[in-house]
PDB file of C-alpha atoms in Angstrom:
ATOM      1  CA  MET A   1     129.620 190.901 119.060  1.00 59.00           C
ATOM      2  CA  ASP A   2     126.360 190.777 121.243  1.00 68.00           C
ATOM      3  CA  LEU A   3     125.364 187.841 123.298  1.00 54.00           C
ATOM      4  CA  ILE A   4     123.905 185.244 120.694  1.00 57.00           C
ATOM      5  CA  GLU A   5     126.852 185.899 117.639  1.00 64.00           C
ATOM      6  CA  PHE A   6     128.883 185.050 120.521  1.00 52.00           C
ATOM      7  CA  ILE A   7     127.335 182.189 121.167  1.00 52.00           C
ATOM      8  CA  ARG A   8     126.786 180.710 118.239  1.00 57.00           C
ATOM      9  CA  LYS A   9     130.125 180.992 117.082  1.00 61.00           C
ATOM     10  CA  SER A  10     131.345 179.125 119.901  1.00 59.00           C
ATOM     11  CA  ILE A  11     128.432 176.218 119.182  1.00 58.00           C
ATOM     12  CA  GLU A  12     129.950 175.950 115.716  1.00 60.00           C
ATOM     13  CA  GLN A  13     133.185 175.619 116.783  1.00 61.00           C
ATOM     14  CA  ASN A  14     132.578 172.952 119.056  1.00 58.00           C
ATOM     15  CA  GLU A  15     130.926 171.122 116.566  1.00 58.00           C
ATOM     16  CA  LYS A  16     132.991 170.999 113.788  1.00 61.00           C
ATOM     17  CA  GLU A  17     135.621 170.283 116.386  1.00 57.00           C
ATOM     18  CA  ALA A  18     133.541 167.696 117.799  1.00 56.00           C
ATOM     19  CA  ARG A  19     133.049 166.357 113.589  1.00 64.00           C
ATOM     20  CA  GLU A  20     137.346 165.967 113.208  1.00 63.00           C
ATOM     21  CA  LEU A  21     137.702 164.078 116.674  1.00 60.00           C
ATOM     22  CA  LEU A  22     135.465 161.659 115.699  1.00 61.00           C
ATOM     23  CA  LEU A  23     136.745 161.425 112.236  1.00 60.00           C
ATOM     24  CA  ARG A  24     140.232 161.271 113.047  1.00 66.00           C
ATOM     25  CA  GLU A  25     138.481 158.222 116.153  1.00 66.00           C
ATOM     26  CA  ARG A  26     137.458 156.172 112.904  1.00 63.00           C
ATOM     27  CA  GLN A  27     140.936 156.866 111.385  1.00 63.00           C
ATOM     28  CA  LYS A  28     142.690 155.449 114.036  1.00 67.00           C
ATOM     29  CA  LYS A  29     140.095 152.301 114.784  1.00 61.00           C
ATOM     30  CA  ILE A  30     140.432 151.492 111.207  1.00 60.00           C
ATOM     31  CA  ALA A  31     144.484 151.729 110.738  1.00 62.00           C
ATOM     32  CA  CYS A  32     145.098 149.458 113.662  1.00 57.00           C
ATOM     33  CA  LEU A  33     142.145 146.791 112.480  1.00 53.00           C
ATOM     34  CA  THR A  34     144.307 147.493 108.850  1.00 54.00           C
ATOM     35  CA  ARG A  35     147.678 147.289 110.663  1.00 58.00           C
ATOM     36  CA  SER A  36     147.522 151.274 108.837  1.00 51.00           C
ATOM     37  CA  SER A  37     146.787 152.935 105.655  1.00 56.00           C
ATOM     38  CA  ASN A  38     149.451 150.777 104.094  1.00 74.00           C
ATOM     39  CA  ILE A  39     151.228 153.445 102.548  1.00 82.00           C
ATOM     40  CA  PRO A  40     154.989 152.547 101.119  1.00 82.00           C
ATOM     41  CA  LYS A  41     157.383 154.069 103.783  1.00 83.00           C
ATOM     42  CA  ARG A  42     158.846 155.354 100.106  1.00 87.00           C
ATOM     43  CA  TYR A  43     155.717 157.500  99.205  1.00 88.00           C
ATOM     44  CA  ARG A  44     154.488 158.718 102.717  1.00 86.00           C
ATOM     45  CA  ASN A  45     155.471 161.715 101.317  1.00 90.00           C
ATOM     46  CA  ALA A  46     153.978 161.746  98.395  1.00 92.00           C
ATOM     47  CA  THR A  47     152.436 164.446  97.201  1.00 94.00           C
ATOM     48  CA  LEU A  48     149.782 166.579  93.840  1.00 94.00           C
ATOM     49  CA  GLU A  49     153.102 168.568  94.946  1.00 93.00           C
ATOM     50  CA  ASN A  50     156.153 166.999  94.036  1.00 92.00           C
ATOM     51  CA  PHE A  51     154.366 165.041  91.603  1.00 91.00           C
ATOM     52  CA  ASN A  52     156.784 165.937  89.008  1.00 84.00           C
ATOM     53  CA  PRO A  53     154.355 166.861  85.805  1.00 76.00           C
ATOM     54  CA  LYS A  54     156.386 166.607  82.548  1.00 77.00           C
ATOM     55  CA  TYR A  55     155.462 163.220  80.846  1.00 71.00           C
ATOM     56  CA  ASN A  56     151.818 163.006  82.088  1.00 85.00           C
ATOM     57  CA  PRO A  57     150.270 166.900  83.695  1.00 90.00           C
ATOM     58  CA  ARG A  58     146.507 165.572  82.234  1.00 92.00           C
ATOM     59  CA  ALA A  59     147.007 162.272  84.981  1.00 94.00           C
ATOM     60  CA  LEU A  60     147.498 165.525  87.606  1.00 95.00           C
ATOM     61  CA  GLU A  61     144.833 167.771  87.153  1.00 95.00           C
ATOM     62  CA  ILE A  62     142.450 164.714  87.138  1.00 96.00           C
ATOM     63  CA  ALA A  63     143.403 163.457  90.606  1.00 97.00           C
ATOM     64  CA  LYS A  64     143.777 167.124  91.695  1.00 96.00           C
ATOM     65  CA  LYS A  65     140.218 167.684  90.588  1.00 97.00           C
ATOM     66  CA  PHE A  66     139.677 164.015  92.199  1.00 97.00           C
ATOM     67  CA  VAL A  67     140.114 164.986  95.494  1.00 97.00           C
ATOM     68  CA  MET A  68     139.127 168.334  94.823  1.00 96.00           C
ATOM     69  CA  ASN A  69     135.753 166.126  94.561  1.00 96.00           C
ATOM     70  CA  PHE A  70     135.939 163.828  96.298  1.00 95.00           C
ATOM     71  CA  PRO A  71     134.189 161.555  97.152  1.00 92.00           C
ATOM     72  CA  GLU A  72     131.853 162.104  93.964  1.00 93.00           C
ATOM     73  CA  GLY A  73     132.249 161.243  90.901  1.00 91.00           C
ATOM     74  CA  LYS A  74     133.939 158.085  89.402  1.00 95.00           C
ATOM     75  CA  GLY A  75     137.233 156.523  91.310  1.00 97.00           C
ATOM     76  CA  LEU A  76     140.066 156.360  88.919  1.00 98.00           C
ATOM     77  CA  LEU A  77     142.300 153.884  86.316  1.00 98.00           C
ATOM     78  CA  PHE A  78     145.763 154.354  86.254  1.00 97.00           C
ATOM     79  CA  ALA A  79     147.781 152.681  83.260  1.00 96.00           C
ATOM     80  CA  GLY A  80     151.134 152.573  81.648  1.00 92.00           C
ATOM     81  CA  PRO A  81     154.439 151.189  82.073  1.00 90.00           C
ATOM     82  CA  VAL A  82     156.382 150.594  85.200  1.00 88.00           C
ATOM     83  CA  GLY A  83     158.144 154.017  86.555  1.00 84.00           C
ATOM     84  CA  THR A  84     155.306 157.388  84.993  1.00 88.00           C
ATOM     85  CA  GLY A  85     154.597 158.054  88.452  1.00 91.00           C
ATOM     86  CA  LYS A  86     151.328 155.802  88.926  1.00 94.00           C
ATOM     87  CA  THR A  87     152.231 154.747  91.964  1.00 94.00           C
ATOM     88  CA  HIS A  88     153.031 157.956  93.280  1.00 94.00           C
ATOM     89  CA  LEU A  89     150.639 158.874  92.152  1.00 96.00           C
ATOM     90  CA  ALA A  90     147.513 157.266  93.844  1.00 96.00           C
ATOM     91  CA  ALA A  91     149.501 158.197  96.900  1.00 95.00           C
ATOM     92  CA  ALA A  92     150.095 160.929  96.903  1.00 95.00           C
ATOM     93  CA  ILE A  93     146.026 161.790  96.948  1.00 96.00           C
ATOM     94  CA  ALA A  94     145.419 158.877 100.054  1.00 93.00           C
ATOM     95  CA  ASN A  95     148.045 161.191 101.195  1.00 92.00           C
ATOM     96  CA  ALA A  96     146.116 164.485 100.431  1.00 93.00           C
ATOM     97  CA  LEU A  97     142.462 161.940 101.880  1.00 92.00           C
ATOM     98  CA  ILE A  98     144.156 161.163 104.980  1.00 88.00           C
ATOM     99  CA  ASP A  99     144.864 164.861 105.572  1.00 86.00           C
ATOM    100  CA  LYS A 100     141.566 165.973 105.589  1.00 87.00           C
ATOM    101  CA  LEU A 101     140.384 163.367 107.630  1.00 85.00           C
ATOM    102  CA  TYR A 102     139.054 160.755 105.398  1.00 89.00           C
ATOM    103  CA  SER A 103     140.152 157.075 105.919  1.00 88.00           C
ATOM    104  CA  VAL A 104     141.832 155.328 102.542  1.00 91.00           C
ATOM    105  CA  TYR A 105     143.540 151.318 102.830  1.00 91.00           C
ATOM    106  CA  PHE A 106     145.616 151.353 100.534  1.00 93.00           C
ATOM    107  CA  GLY A 107     147.397 147.922  98.759  1.00 91.00           C
ATOM    108  CA  ASN A 108     148.949 146.122  96.049  1.00 91.00           C
ATOM    109  CA  VAL A 109     147.222 142.329  95.771  1.00 90.00           C
ATOM    110  CA  ILE A 110     149.365 140.146  98.522  1.00 89.00           C
ATOM    111  CA  ASP A 111     148.799 143.391 101.139  1.00 89.00           C
ATOM    112  CA  ILE A 112     145.593 142.651 100.179  1.00 91.00           C
ATOM    113  CA  ILE A 113     144.866 138.528 100.554  1.00 90.00           C
ATOM    114  CA  SER A 114     147.894 138.768 103.749  1.00 89.00           C
ATOM    115  CA  PHE A 115     145.317 141.094 105.371  1.00 88.00           C
ATOM    116  CA  ILE A 116     142.133 138.683 104.267  1.00 91.00           C
ATOM    117  CA  LYS A 117     143.623 135.927 105.451  1.00 91.00           C
ATOM    118  CA  SER A 118     145.269 137.183 109.122  1.00 88.00           C
ATOM    119  CA  THR A 119     141.900 136.777 109.968  1.00 89.00           C
ATOM    120  CA  TYR A 120     141.941 132.951 109.918  1.00 91.00           C
ATOM    121  CA  ASN A 121     144.314 133.496 112.644  1.00 88.00           C
ATOM    122  CA  GLU A 122     142.175 132.383 116.036  1.00 84.00           C
ATOM    123  CA  ASP A 123     143.713 135.864 118.044  1.00 84.00           C
ATOM    124  CA  SER A 124     142.538 137.658 114.542  1.00 83.00           C
ATOM    125  CA  GLU A 125     140.149 141.004 116.375  1.00 82.00           C
ATOM    126  CA  ILE A 126     138.493 140.732 113.202  1.00 84.00           C
ATOM    127  CA  SER A 127     136.630 138.061 110.735  1.00 89.00           C
ATOM    128  CA  GLU A 128     136.894 137.335 106.827  1.00 91.00           C
ATOM    129  CA  ARG A 129     133.732 139.239 105.945  1.00 92.00           C
ATOM    130  CA  GLU A 130     135.295 141.957 108.589  1.00 89.00           C
ATOM    131  CA  ALA A 131     138.444 142.476 107.265  1.00 88.00           C
ATOM    132  CA  ILE A 132     136.211 142.892 102.564  1.00 92.00           C
ATOM    133  CA  ASN A 133     133.779 145.162 104.661  1.00 90.00           C
ATOM    134  CA  ILE A 134     136.356 147.499 106.049  1.00 88.00           C
ATOM    135  CA  MET A 135     138.179 147.930 102.048  1.00 89.00           C
ATOM    136  CA  THR A 136     135.305 147.708 100.097  1.00 91.00           C
ATOM    137  CA  ASP A 137     132.749 150.258 102.327  1.00 88.00           C
ATOM    138  CA  LYS A 138     133.648 151.114 105.764  1.00 87.00           C
ATOM    139  CA  VAL A 139     137.399 152.976 104.900  1.00 89.00           C
ATOM    140  CA  ASP A 140     136.347 155.879 102.450  1.00 91.00           C
ATOM    141  CA  LEU A 141     139.240 155.350  99.219  1.00 94.00           C
ATOM    142  CA  PHE A 142     140.071 151.111  98.672  1.00 95.00           C
ATOM    143  CA  ILE A 143     143.055 152.028  96.503  1.00 96.00           C
ATOM    144  CA  ILE A 144     144.553 148.664  95.021  1.00 96.00           C
ATOM    145  CA  ASP A 145     148.460 149.202  93.887  1.00 95.00           C
ATOM    146  CA  ASP A 146     150.199 146.894  90.452  1.00 94.00           C
ATOM    147  CA  LEU A 147     146.518 144.623  90.067  1.00 95.00           C
ATOM    148  CA  GLY A 148     148.103 141.786  87.541  1.00 92.00           C
ATOM    149  CA  LYS A 149     151.038 142.092  89.024  1.00 85.00           C
ATOM    150  CA  GLU A 150     151.370 138.999  89.901  1.00 76.00           C
ATOM    151  CA  ASN A 151     150.289 135.478  88.765  1.00 71.00           C
ATOM    152  CA  THR A 152     146.520 135.371  89.560  1.00 72.00           C
ATOM    153  CA  LYS A 153     144.757 131.776  91.502  1.00 80.00           C
ATOM    154  CA  ASP A 154     141.647 130.655  92.116  1.00 85.00           C
ATOM    155  CA  TYR A 155     141.161 132.152  95.354  1.00 89.00           C
ATOM    156  CA  THR A 156     143.478 135.394  94.506  1.00 90.00           C
ATOM    157  CA  SER A 157     140.915 135.650  91.705  1.00 91.00           C
ATOM    158  CA  ALA A 158     137.539 134.945  94.096  1.00 92.00           C
ATOM    159  CA  MET A 159     138.586 137.129  96.295  1.00 93.00           C
ATOM    160  CA  LEU A 160     139.771 140.248  93.839  1.00 94.00           C
ATOM    161  CA  TYR A 161     136.520 139.409  91.914  1.00 95.00           C
ATOM    162  CA  GLN A 162     134.384 140.095  95.415  1.00 95.00           C
ATOM    163  CA  LEU A 163     135.985 143.107  96.156  1.00 96.00           C
ATOM    164  CA  ILE A 164     135.680 145.130  92.950  1.00 96.00           C
ATOM    165  CA  ASN A 165     132.037 143.353  92.897  1.00 96.00           C
ATOM    166  CA  LYS A 166     131.349 145.104  96.359  1.00 96.00           C
ATOM    167  CA  VAL A 167     133.012 148.761  95.759  1.00 96.00           C
ATOM    168  CA  TYR A 168     130.716 148.203  92.738  1.00 96.00           C
ATOM    169  CA  GLU A 169     127.644 147.110  94.766  1.00 95.00           C
ATOM    170  CA  ASN A 170     127.958 150.123  97.728  1.00 93.00           C
ATOM    171  CA  GLU A 171     129.238 152.658  94.725  1.00 93.00           C
ATOM    172  CA  LYS A 172     132.279 153.662  96.679  1.00 93.00           C
ATOM    173  CA  PRO A 173     135.604 155.490  95.146  1.00 94.00           C
ATOM    174  CA  ILE A 174     138.189 153.574  93.949  1.00 97.00           C
ATOM    175  CA  VAL A 175     141.291 154.213  92.444  1.00 98.00           C
ATOM    176  CA  ILE A 176     144.443 151.383  90.896  1.00 98.00           C
ATOM    177  CA  THR A 177     147.427 151.282  89.343  1.00 97.00           C
ATOM    178  CA  THR A 178     147.859 148.578  86.878  1.00 96.00           C
ATOM    179  CA  ASN A 179     151.068 147.947  84.271  1.00 94.00           C
ATOM    180  CA  PHE A 180     148.701 146.746  82.005  1.00 94.00           C
ATOM    181  CA  ASN A 181     146.346 147.329  78.952  1.00 93.00           C
ATOM    182  CA  SER A 182     141.817 145.869  79.484  1.00 93.00           C
ATOM    183  CA  VAL A 183     142.601 142.539  77.239  1.00 94.00           C
ATOM    184  CA  GLU A 184     145.943 141.857  78.656  1.00 93.00           C
ATOM    185  CA  LEU A 185     144.948 142.626  82.255  1.00 93.00           C
ATOM    186  CA  THR A 186     140.883 140.824  81.119  1.00 93.00           C
ATOM    187  CA  GLY A 187     144.084 137.658  80.854  1.00 91.00           C
ATOM    188  CA  LYS A 188     146.431 137.851  84.350  1.00 91.00           C
ATOM    189  CA  LEU A 189     143.012 138.280  86.630  1.00 91.00           C
ATOM    190  CA  GLY A 190     142.048 134.342  85.664  1.00 87.00           C
ATOM    191  CA  GLU A 191     138.413 133.463  84.032  1.00 87.00           C
ATOM    192  CA  ARG A 192     136.853 136.359  86.356  1.00 91.00           C
ATOM    193  CA  GLY A 193     139.350 138.700  84.742  1.00 92.00           C
ATOM    194  CA  GLN A 194     137.246 139.883  82.701  1.00 95.00           C
ATOM    195  CA  ALA A 195     133.827 140.085  85.109  1.00 96.00           C
ATOM    196  CA  ILE A 196     136.058 142.416  87.659  1.00 96.00           C
ATOM    197  CA  VAL A 197     137.862 144.569  84.343  1.00 96.00           C
ATOM    198  CA  SER A 198     134.502 144.591  83.380  1.00 97.00           C
ATOM    199  CA  ARG A 199     133.276 146.891  86.672  1.00 97.00           C
ATOM    200  CA  ILE A 200     136.121 148.556  86.953  1.00 97.00           C
ATOM    201  CA  ALA A 201     135.642 150.230  83.519  1.00 96.00           C
ATOM    202  CA  GLU A 202     132.029 151.035  84.422  1.00 96.00           C
ATOM    203  CA  MET A 203     133.186 152.820  88.277  1.00 96.00           C
ATOM    204  CA  CYS A 204     136.856 154.626  86.770  1.00 97.00           C
ATOM    205  CA  GLU A 205     137.819 156.991  84.593  1.00 96.00           C
ATOM    206  CA  SER A 206     141.122 155.621  82.755  1.00 96.00           C
ATOM    207  CA  VAL A 207     144.130 157.919  82.653  1.00 96.00           C
ATOM    208  CA  ILE A 208     146.850 156.769  80.567  1.00 93.00           C
ATOM    209  CA  PHE A 209     150.240 157.013  81.993  1.00 92.00           C
ATOM    210  CA  LYS A 210     152.605 157.356  78.925  1.00 84.00           C
ATOM    211  CA  GLY A 211     157.161 158.349  78.992  1.00 66.00           C
ATOM    212  CA  GLU A 212     160.320 156.340  80.099  1.00 63.00           C
ATOM    213  CA  ASP A 213     160.928 154.658  83.746  1.00 56.00           C
ATOM    214  CA  TRP A 214     162.418 157.352  85.929  1.00 53.00           C
ATOM    215  CA  ARG A 215     163.693 155.624  88.060  1.00 51.00           C
ATOM    216  CA  LEU A 216     166.345 153.846  84.734  1.00 48.00           C
ATOM    217  CA  CYS A 217     166.517 157.997  83.976  1.00 51.00           C
ATOM    218  CA  LYS A 218     168.034 159.313  87.465  1.00 53.00           C
ATOM    219  CA  LYS A 219     170.835 156.365  86.297  1.00 47.00           C
TER     220      LYS A 219
END
């Protein structure tokens, strides 16, 4: 290797290391502000490799393609009965992208609303607007788990609409899991349900999960 080639490769390596350092620092900052990526402890070791594709092989292939092409392409809506692997696969996507130095916010509706309401405290480091902006613009991927599971009050419905609409307007990727079909979900999400579901339908590829509850099958 001549001197010029050596210098070129050294510069490229230094630039790569500098980019990785910046990405890691960005991950740490966002994780600090959001109290980590919020992936539940049970799913922190979830991977695409340890997902059981018995009932949902198509879902696994779609998830792999999503990670491979990220951040290009449509978001994902995982819909189906309880215990069919939706949360595992969503967490596996999150973990795979975090390994690739992307930032992720993962939460159910209670987590999301609690995070936003925490900004109302006097000692909060960020405002409500900044919290919303983190989930809808600053992180690389926003994941909403179990959408529609909780009773949606007016405040929650309005906040979910604001979040989904901002993701929609910012053309950011999103992954959503739910136990409900579109009609049921519209009813669960209150007066803004139709607007929320309409935007989700445009942003996301729907992936239907089938099968029995694996938790009950283990007993």
